[in-house]
Coordinates of C-alpha atoms in Angstrom, one line a residue:
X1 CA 0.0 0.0 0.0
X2 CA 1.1 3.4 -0.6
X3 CA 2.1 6.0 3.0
X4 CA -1.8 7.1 3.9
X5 CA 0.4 10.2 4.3
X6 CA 2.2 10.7 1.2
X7 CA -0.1 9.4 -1.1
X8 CA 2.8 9.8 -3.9
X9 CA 5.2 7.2 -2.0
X10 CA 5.9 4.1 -1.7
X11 CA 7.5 2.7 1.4
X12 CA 10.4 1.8 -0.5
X13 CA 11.5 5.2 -0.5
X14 CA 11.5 5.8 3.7
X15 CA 13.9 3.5 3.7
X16 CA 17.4 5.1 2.8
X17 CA 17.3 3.9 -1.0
X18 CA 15.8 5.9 -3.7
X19 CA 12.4 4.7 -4.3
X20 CA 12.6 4.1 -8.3
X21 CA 15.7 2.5 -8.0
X22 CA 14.3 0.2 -5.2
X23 CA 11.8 -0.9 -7.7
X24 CA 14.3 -1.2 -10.7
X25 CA 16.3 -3.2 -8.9
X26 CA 13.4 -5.6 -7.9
X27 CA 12.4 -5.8 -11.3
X28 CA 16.1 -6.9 -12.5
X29 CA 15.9 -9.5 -9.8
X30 CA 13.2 -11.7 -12.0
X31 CA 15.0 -13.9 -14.7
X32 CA 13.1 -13.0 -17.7
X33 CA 15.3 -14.7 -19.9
X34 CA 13.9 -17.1 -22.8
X35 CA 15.3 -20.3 -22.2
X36 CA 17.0 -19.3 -19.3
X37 CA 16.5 -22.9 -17.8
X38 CA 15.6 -25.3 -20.4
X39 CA 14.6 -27.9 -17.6
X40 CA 12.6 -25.7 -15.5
X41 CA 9.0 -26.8 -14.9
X42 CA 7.4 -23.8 -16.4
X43 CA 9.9 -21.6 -18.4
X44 CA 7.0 -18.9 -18.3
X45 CA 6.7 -18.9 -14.5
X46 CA 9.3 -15.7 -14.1
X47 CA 7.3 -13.8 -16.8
X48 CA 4.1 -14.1 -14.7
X49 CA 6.5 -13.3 -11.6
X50 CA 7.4 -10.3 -13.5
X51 CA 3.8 -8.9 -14.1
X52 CA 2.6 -10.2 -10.8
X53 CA 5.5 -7.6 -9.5
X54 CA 4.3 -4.7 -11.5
X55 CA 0.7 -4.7 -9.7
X56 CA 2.6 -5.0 -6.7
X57 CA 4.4 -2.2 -7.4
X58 CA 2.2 -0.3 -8.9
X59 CA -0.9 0.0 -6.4
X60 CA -2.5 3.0 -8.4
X61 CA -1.5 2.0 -11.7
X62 CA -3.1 -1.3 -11.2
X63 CA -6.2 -0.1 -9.0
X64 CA -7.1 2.4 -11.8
X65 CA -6.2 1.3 -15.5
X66 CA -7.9 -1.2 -17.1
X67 CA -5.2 -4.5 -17.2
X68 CA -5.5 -7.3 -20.5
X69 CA -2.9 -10.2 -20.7
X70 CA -2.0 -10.4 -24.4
X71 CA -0.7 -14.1 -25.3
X72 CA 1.2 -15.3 -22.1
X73 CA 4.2 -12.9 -23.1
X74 CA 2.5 -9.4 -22.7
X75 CA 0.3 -6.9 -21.0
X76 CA -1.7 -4.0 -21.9
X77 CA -3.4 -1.4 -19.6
X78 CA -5.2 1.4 -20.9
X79 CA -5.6 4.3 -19.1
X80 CA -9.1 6.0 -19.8
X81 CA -9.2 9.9 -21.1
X82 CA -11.7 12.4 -20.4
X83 CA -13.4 12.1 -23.4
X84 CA -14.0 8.6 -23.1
X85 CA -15.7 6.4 -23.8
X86 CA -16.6 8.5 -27.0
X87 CA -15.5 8.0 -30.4
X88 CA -12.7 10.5 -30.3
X89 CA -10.9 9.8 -27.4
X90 CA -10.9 5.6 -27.5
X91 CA -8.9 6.7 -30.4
X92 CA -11.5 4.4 -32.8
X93 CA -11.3 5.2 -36.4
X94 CA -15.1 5.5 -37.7
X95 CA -14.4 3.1 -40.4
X96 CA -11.0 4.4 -41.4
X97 CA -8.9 1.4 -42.4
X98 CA -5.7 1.0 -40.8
X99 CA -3.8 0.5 -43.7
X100 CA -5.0 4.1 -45.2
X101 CA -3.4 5.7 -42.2
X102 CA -0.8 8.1 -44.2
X103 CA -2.8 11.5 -43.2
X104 CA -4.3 10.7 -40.1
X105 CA -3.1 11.9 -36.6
X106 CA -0.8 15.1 -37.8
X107 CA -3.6 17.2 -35.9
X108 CA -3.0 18.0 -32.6
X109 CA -7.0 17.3 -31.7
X110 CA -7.0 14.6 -33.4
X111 CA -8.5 11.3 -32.3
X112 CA -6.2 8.2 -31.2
X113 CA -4.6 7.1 -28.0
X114 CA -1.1 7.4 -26.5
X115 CA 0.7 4.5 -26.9
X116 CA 4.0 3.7 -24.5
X117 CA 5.8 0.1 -25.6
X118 CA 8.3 -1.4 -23.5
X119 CA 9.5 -5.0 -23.0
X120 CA 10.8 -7.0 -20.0
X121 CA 12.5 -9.9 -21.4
X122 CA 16.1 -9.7 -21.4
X123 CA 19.2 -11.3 -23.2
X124 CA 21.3 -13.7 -21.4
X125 CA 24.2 -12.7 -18.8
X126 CA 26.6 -14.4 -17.3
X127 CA 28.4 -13.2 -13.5
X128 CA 31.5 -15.6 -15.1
X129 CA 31.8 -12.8 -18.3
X130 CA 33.4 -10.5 -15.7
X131 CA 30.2 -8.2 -14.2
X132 CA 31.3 -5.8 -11.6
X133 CA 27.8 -6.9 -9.7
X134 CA 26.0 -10.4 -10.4
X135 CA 23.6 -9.2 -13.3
X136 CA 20.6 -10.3 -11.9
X137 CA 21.4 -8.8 -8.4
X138 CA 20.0 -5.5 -9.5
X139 CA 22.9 -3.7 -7.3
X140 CA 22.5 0.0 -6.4
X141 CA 25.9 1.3 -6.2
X142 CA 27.8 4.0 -7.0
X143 CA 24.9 6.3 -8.4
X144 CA 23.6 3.7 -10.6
X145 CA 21.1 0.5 -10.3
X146 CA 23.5 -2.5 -12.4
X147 CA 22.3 -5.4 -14.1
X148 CA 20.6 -7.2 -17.3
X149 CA 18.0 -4.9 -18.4
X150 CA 18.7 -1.7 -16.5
X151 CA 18.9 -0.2 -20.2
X152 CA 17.4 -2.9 -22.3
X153 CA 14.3 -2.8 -21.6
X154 CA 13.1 -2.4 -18.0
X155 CA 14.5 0.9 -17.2
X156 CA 12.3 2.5 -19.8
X157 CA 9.8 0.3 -18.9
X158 CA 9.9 1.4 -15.0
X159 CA 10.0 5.2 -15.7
X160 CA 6.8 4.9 -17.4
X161 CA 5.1 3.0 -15.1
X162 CA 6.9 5.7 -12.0
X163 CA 5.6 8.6 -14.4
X164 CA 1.8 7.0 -14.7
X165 CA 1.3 6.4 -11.0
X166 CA 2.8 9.5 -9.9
X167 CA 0.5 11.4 -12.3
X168 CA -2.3 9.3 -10.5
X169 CA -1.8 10.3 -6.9
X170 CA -2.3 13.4 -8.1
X171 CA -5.6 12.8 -9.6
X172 CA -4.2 13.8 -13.3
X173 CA -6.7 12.2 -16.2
X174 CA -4.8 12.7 -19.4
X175 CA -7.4 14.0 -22.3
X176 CA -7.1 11.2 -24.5
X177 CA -6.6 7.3 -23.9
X178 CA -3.0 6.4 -23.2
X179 CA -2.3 2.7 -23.4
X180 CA 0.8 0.6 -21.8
X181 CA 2.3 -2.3 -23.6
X182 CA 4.6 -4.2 -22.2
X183 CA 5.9 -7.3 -24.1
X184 CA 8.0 -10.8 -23.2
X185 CA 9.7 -11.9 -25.9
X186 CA 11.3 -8.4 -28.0
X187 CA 14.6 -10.4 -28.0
X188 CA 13.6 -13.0 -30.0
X189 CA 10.4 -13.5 -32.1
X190 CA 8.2 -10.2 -30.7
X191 CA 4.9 -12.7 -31.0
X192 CA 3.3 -10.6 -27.9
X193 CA 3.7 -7.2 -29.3
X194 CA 2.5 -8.9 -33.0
X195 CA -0.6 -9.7 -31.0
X196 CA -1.2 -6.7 -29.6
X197 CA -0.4 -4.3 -32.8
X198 CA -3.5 -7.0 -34.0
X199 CA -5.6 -6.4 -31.3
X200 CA -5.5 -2.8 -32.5
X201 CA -6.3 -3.7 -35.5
X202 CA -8.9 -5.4 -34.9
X203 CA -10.8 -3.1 -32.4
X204 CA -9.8 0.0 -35.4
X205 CA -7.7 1.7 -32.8
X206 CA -4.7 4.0 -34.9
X207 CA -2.8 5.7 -32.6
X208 CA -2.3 9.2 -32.7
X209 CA 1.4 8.1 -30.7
X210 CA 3.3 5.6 -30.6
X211 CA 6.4 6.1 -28.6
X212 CA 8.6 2.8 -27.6
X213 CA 12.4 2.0 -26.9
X214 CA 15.7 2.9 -29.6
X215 CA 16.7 6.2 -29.3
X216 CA 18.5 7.7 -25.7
X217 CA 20.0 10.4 -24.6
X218 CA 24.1 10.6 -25.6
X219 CA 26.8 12.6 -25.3
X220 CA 28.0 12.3 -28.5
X221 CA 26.2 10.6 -31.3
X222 CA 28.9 11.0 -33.4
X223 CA 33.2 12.0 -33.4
X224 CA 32.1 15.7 -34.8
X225 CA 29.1 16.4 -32.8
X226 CA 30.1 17.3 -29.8
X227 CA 26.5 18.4 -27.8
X228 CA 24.3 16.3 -26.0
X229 CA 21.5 15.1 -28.1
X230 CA 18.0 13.1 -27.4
X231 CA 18.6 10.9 -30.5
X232 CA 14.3 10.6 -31.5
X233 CA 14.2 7.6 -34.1
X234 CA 12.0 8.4 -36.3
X235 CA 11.9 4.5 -38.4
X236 CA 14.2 1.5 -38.2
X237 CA 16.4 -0.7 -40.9
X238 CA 14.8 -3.6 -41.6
X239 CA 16.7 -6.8 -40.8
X240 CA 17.4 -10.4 -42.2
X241 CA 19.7 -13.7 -42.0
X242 CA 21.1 -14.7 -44.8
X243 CA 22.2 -18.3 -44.4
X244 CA 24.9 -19.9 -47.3
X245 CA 25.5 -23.3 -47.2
X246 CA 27.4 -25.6 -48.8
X247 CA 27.8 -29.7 -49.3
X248 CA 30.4 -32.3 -50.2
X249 CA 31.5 -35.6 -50.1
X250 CA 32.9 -36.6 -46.1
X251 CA 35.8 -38.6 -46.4
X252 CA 39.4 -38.6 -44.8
X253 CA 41.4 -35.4 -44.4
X254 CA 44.1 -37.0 -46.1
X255 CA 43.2 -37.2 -49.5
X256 CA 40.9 -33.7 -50.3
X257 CA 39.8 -33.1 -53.3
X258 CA 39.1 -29.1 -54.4
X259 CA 37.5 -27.1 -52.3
X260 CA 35.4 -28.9 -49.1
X261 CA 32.2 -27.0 -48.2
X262 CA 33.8 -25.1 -45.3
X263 CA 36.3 -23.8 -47.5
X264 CA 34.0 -23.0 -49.7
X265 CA 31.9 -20.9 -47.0
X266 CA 35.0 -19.5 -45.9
X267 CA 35.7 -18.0 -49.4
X268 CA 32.1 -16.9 -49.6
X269 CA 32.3 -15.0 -46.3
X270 CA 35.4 -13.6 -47.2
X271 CA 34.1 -12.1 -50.8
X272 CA 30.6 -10.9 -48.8
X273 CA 33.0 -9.2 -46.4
X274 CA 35.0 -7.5 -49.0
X275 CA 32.2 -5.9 -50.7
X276 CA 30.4 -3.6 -48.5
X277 CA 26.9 -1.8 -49.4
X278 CA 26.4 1.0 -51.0
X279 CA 26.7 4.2 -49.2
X280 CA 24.0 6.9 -49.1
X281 CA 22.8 9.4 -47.0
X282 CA 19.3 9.8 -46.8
X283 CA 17.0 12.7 -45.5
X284 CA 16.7 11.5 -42.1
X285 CA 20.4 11.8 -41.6
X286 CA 20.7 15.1 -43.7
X287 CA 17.5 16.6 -41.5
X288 CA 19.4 15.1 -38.3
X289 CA 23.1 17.2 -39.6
X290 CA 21.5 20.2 -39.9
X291 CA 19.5 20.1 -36.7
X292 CA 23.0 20.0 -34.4
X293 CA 24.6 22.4 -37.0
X294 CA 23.2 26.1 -35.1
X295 CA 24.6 24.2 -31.7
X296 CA 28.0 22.8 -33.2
X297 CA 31.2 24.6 -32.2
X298 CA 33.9 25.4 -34.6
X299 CA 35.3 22.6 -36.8
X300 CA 31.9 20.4 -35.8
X301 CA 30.2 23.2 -37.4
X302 CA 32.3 23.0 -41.0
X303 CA 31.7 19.2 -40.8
X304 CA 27.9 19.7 -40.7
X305 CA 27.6 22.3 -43.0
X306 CA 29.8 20.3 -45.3
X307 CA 27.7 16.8 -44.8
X308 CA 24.3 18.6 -45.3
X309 CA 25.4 20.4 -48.5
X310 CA 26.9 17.6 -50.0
X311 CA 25.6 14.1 -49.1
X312 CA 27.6 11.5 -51.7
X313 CA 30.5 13.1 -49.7
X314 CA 28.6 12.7 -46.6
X315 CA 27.8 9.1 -47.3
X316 CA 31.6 8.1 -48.1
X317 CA 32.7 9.6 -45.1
X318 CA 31.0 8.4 -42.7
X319 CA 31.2 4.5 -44.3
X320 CA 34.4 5.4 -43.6
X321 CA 34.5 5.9 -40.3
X322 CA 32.7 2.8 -39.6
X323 CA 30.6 1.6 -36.4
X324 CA 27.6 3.8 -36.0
X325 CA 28.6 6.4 -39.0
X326 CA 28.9 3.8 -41.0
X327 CA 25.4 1.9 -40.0
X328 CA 23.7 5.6 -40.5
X329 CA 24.6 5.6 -44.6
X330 CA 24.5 1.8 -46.1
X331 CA 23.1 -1.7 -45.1
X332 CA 25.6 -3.9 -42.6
X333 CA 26.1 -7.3 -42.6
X334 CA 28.2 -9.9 -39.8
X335 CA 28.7 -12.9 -39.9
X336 CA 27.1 -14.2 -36.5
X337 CA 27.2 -18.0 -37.1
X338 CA 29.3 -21.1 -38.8
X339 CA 29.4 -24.7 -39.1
X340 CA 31.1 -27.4 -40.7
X341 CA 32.8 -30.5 -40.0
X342 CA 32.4 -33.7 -37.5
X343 CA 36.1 -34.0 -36.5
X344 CA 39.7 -33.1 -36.8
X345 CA 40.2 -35.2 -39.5
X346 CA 37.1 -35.7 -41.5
X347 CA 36.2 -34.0 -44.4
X348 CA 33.0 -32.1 -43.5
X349 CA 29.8 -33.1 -45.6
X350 CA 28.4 -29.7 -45.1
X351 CA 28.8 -26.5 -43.9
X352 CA 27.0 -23.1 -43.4
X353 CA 27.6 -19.5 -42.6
X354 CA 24.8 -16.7 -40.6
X355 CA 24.9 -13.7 -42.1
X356 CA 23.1 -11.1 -40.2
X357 CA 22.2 -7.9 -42.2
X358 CA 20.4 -4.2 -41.1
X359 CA 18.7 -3.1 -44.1
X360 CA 18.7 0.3 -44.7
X361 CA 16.1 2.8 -45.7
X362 CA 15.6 2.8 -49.7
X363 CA 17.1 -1.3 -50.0
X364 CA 14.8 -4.0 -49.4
X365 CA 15.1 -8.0 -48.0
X366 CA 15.7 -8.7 -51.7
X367 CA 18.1 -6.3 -52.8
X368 CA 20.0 -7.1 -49.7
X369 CA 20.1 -10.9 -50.6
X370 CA 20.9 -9.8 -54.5
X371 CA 23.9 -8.0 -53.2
X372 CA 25.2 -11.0 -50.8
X373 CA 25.1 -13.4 -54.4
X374 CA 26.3 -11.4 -56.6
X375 CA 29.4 -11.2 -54.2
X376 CA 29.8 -14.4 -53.5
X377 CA 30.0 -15.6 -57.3
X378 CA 29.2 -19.0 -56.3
X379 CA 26.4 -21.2 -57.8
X380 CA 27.5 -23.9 -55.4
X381 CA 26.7 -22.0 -52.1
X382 CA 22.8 -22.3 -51.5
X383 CA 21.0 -19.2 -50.0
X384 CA 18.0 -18.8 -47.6
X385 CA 16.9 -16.7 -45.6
X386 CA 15.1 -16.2 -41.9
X387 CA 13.3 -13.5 -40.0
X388 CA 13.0 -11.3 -42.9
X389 CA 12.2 -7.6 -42.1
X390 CA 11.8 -5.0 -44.3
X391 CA 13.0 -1.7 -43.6
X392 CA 10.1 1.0 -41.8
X393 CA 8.7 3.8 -43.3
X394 CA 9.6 7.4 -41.8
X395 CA 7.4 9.2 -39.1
X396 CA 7.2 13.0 -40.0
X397 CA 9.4 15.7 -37.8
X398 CA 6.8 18.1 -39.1
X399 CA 3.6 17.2 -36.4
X400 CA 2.8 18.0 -33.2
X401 CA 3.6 14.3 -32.3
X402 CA 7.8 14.8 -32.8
X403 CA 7.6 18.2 -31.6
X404 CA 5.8 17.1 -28.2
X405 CA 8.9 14.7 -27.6
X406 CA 10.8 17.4 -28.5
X407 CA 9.7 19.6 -25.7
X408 CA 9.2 16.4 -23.1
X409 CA 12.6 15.8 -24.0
X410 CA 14.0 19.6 -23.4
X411 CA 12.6 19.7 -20.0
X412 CA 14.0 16.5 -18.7
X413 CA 17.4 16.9 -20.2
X414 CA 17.6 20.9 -20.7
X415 CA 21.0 20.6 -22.3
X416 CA 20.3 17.9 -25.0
X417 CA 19.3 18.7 -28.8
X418 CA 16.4 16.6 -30.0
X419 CA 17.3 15.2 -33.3
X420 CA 15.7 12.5 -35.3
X421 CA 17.6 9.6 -36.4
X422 CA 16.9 6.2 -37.8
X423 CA 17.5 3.1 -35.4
X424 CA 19.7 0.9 -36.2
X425 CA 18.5 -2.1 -34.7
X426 CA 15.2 -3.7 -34.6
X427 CA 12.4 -3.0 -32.1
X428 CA 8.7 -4.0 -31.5
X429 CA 7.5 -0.4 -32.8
X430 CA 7.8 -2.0 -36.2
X431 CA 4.8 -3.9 -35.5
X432 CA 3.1 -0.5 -35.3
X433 CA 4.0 1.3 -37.7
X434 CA 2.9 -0.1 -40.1
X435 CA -0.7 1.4 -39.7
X436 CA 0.5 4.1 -36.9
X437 CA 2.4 6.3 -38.9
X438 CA 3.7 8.8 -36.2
X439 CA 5.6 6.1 -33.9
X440 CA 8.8 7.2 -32.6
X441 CA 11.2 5.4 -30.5
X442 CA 13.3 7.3 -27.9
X443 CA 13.4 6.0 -24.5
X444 CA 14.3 8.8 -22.3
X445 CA 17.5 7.6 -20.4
X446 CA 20.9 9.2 -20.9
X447 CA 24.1 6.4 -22.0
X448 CA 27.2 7.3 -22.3
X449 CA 29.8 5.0 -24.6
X450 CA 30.1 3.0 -22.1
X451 CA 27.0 2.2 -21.1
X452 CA 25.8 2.0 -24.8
X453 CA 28.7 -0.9 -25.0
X454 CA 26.9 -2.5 -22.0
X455 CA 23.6 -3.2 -23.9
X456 CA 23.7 -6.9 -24.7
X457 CA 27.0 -6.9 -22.7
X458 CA 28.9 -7.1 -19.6
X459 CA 28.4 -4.4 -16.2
X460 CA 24.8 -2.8 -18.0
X461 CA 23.5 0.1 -15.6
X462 CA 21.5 2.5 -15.7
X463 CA 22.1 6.1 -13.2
X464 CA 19.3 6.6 -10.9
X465 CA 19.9 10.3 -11.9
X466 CA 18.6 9.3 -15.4
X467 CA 16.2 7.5 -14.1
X468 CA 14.7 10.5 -12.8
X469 CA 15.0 12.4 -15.7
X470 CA 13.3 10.2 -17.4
X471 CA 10.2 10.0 -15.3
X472 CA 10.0 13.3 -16.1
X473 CA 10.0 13.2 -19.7
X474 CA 7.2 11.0 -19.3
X475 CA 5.5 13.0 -16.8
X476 CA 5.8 15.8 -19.0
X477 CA 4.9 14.4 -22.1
X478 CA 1.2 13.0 -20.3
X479 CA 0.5 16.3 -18.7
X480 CA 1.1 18.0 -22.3
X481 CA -1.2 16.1 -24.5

């Protein structure tokens, strides 16, 4: 229950920890790994712990919004506006159909609900890999609450939730339907968040905003920027495997015969490698240089100018640089997977390579698998492909949508430009897009190099200073609708 005295608190916070990252930290705790124990009698049982821990948490949140399980992966509350239950604010379409979506929600009073994603499953960790703090201790040391998932996902996912209930103790109804999603399984299929962008669907509910994880706040989002920015993705890449493989006759090592199938795969890899995508810049990136350009200092300032003026250069110069830059301008590939071979000294019968690729905006799945053959000249490597993805189309920077993240974004980081930017890896927004056209993803916690490095790796943590901040992105961004 929540202090009769301080309606706004939980007991948590009378007891010498910060209250939010109290609750992060309990959150962290639950294992909400996929296949984190292959033998365990219900491998679902810590996803259930985890949403059985958000009502406990949550007293207000869960006394007050309405609560749907969405397959056994997800949740949804919705949060009811003052104009409910009519038309306009249940955010139903009046026989619009979502697919003819392109023009609807740029109006400020327009109908459709708030929508805030976030997931709670997390990639594995291990304490062996060398974490400073167990990962699933959810430590709180040294400013900072440390563990799987303090960045990926649940972070942004607890800031929302500490935003909603705060804005409940104070009796705060927003003026139009704001719904929370929450999915299980992001990291690996996103079948709860498929469901739910169907559920929308089907009840001809288009958001007016959809806002999930992919963007943050950084110090630097690139060598010659050199202001903080709140990096606002406006669209993602789209995303594939390519898979080559390759057969041959097993026998003994000690009589081969031209080239065996992993040698094969190892020449195709090699040629794939060797001939990168083509490098372009396109109008997000050009709108996103000339954004920092009025706040860049000295030589930053020349660079920007420079990029935005003349974008083939652009485009070769950052490929060059490679990493991020390079991500920005041209579809990646790496090679996250091979096989081949039984033993030492057996000639493998098969053999097969994982190429992982990020599509960028303006290529498509099959361009990107056009490109891979062509480079790989070889008629006896067969290609398939998995997970296929194409690229998302653009939200506008135009609407009152970007600009209201640009203001929520201004007060809870003062110092930090808001500039859009396409994400570079996948998200469960996808799912939404596609009839929602203004969806955004920008979750509003600051990460520094380090901590960027620490998504999907070793000592991820979040500072309970951002934390804060955060909450009142959100905060501000509910009271401003």
């Amino acid at each position: 229950m929540l202090d009769p005295h301080r309606p706004d608190r939980h007991p948590l916070d009378d007891e010498g920890v910060d209250g939010i990252a109290a609750r992060l930290s309990r959150m962290i705790r639950v294992r909400t790994v996929e296949d984190a124990d292959a033998d365990a009698a219900d491998p679902l049982a810590p996803f259930a712990e985890f949403l059985a821990l958000l009502q406990e948490l949550y007293p207000l949140v869960t006394a007050h919004l309405e609560r749907e399980l969405v397959t056994e992966r997800g949740v949804l509350y919705r949060w009811p506006g003052t104009t409910s239950p009519s038309g306009r604010g249940s955010g139903r379409d009046s026989g619009r159909d979502g697919d003819d979506a392109s023009n609807f929600g740029d109006d400020a009073t327009a109908p459709g609900p708030l929508v805030l994603m976030a997931h709670f499953d997390v990639v594995p960790a291990f304490e062996a890999e060398g974490w400073t703090h167990p990962p699933f201790a959810g430590a709180i040391a040294d400013g900072s609450v440390w563990g799987r998932g303090t960045l990926d996902d649940k972070g942004p996912l607890c800031v929302i939730l500490e935003a909603v209930e705060a804005l409940l103790a104070e009796g705060h109804t927003p003026p139009r339907d704001v719904y929370l999603w929450f999915g299980g399984d992001e990291e690996t299929h996103s079948g709860a968040a498929s469901a739910a962008a169907a559920l929308f669907r089907e009840r001809r509910l288009t958001p007016w905003l959809v806002l999930d994880e992919g963007g943050a706040v950084v110090d630097a989002p690139l060598p010659f920027i050199d202001v903080p920015a709140a990096m606002i993705g406006v669209g993602e890449k789209g995303s594939v495997n390519v898979i080559l493989e390759a057969s041959g006759d097993a026998g003994h090592a000690s009589a081969p015969s031209g080239l065996t199938p992993t040698a094969r795969i190892a020449r195709a890899v090699s040629r794939v490698e060797r001939r990168p995508f083509p490098a372009r810049l396109n109008p997000v990136a050009r709108e996103m240089f000339a954004t920092f350009t009025p706040h860049a200092h000295d030589s930053g300032r020349v660079i920007l100018q420079t990029l935005t003026r003349a974008p083939q250069l652009a485009a070769h110069a950052l490929a060059r640089l490679g990493g991020d830059a390079a991500a920005l301008v041209r579809t990646t590939l790496a090679t996250t997977r091979l096989s081949g071979g039984t033993a030492d000294n057996v000639l493998p019968a098969s053999a097969s390579a994982t190429l992982n690729c990020r599509i960028a905006p303006g290529e498509s799945v099959a361009s990107t698998v056009r490109h891979v053959r062509r480079a790989i000249r070889d008629r006896e490597v067969r290609i398939r492909i998995t997970d296929p993805n194409e690229p998302t189309t653009i939200a506008p920077t135009d609407n009152p949508q970007f600009g209201l993240l640009q203001r929520a974004a201004r007060a809870a980081y003062p110092d930090a430009i808001a500039a859009p930017y396409i994400t570079l890896a996948a998200t469960d927004a996808k799912l939404f897009q596609r009839f929602a056209p203004a969806t955004y993803r920008f979750a509003p916690l600051a990460m520094d190099a380090a901590q960027r490095a620490a998504i999907h790796g070793v000592d991820e943590r979040v500072s309970i200073a951002s934390l804060h901040a955060g909450v009142r992105f959100h905060t501000t961004l509910l009271r401003s609708l």
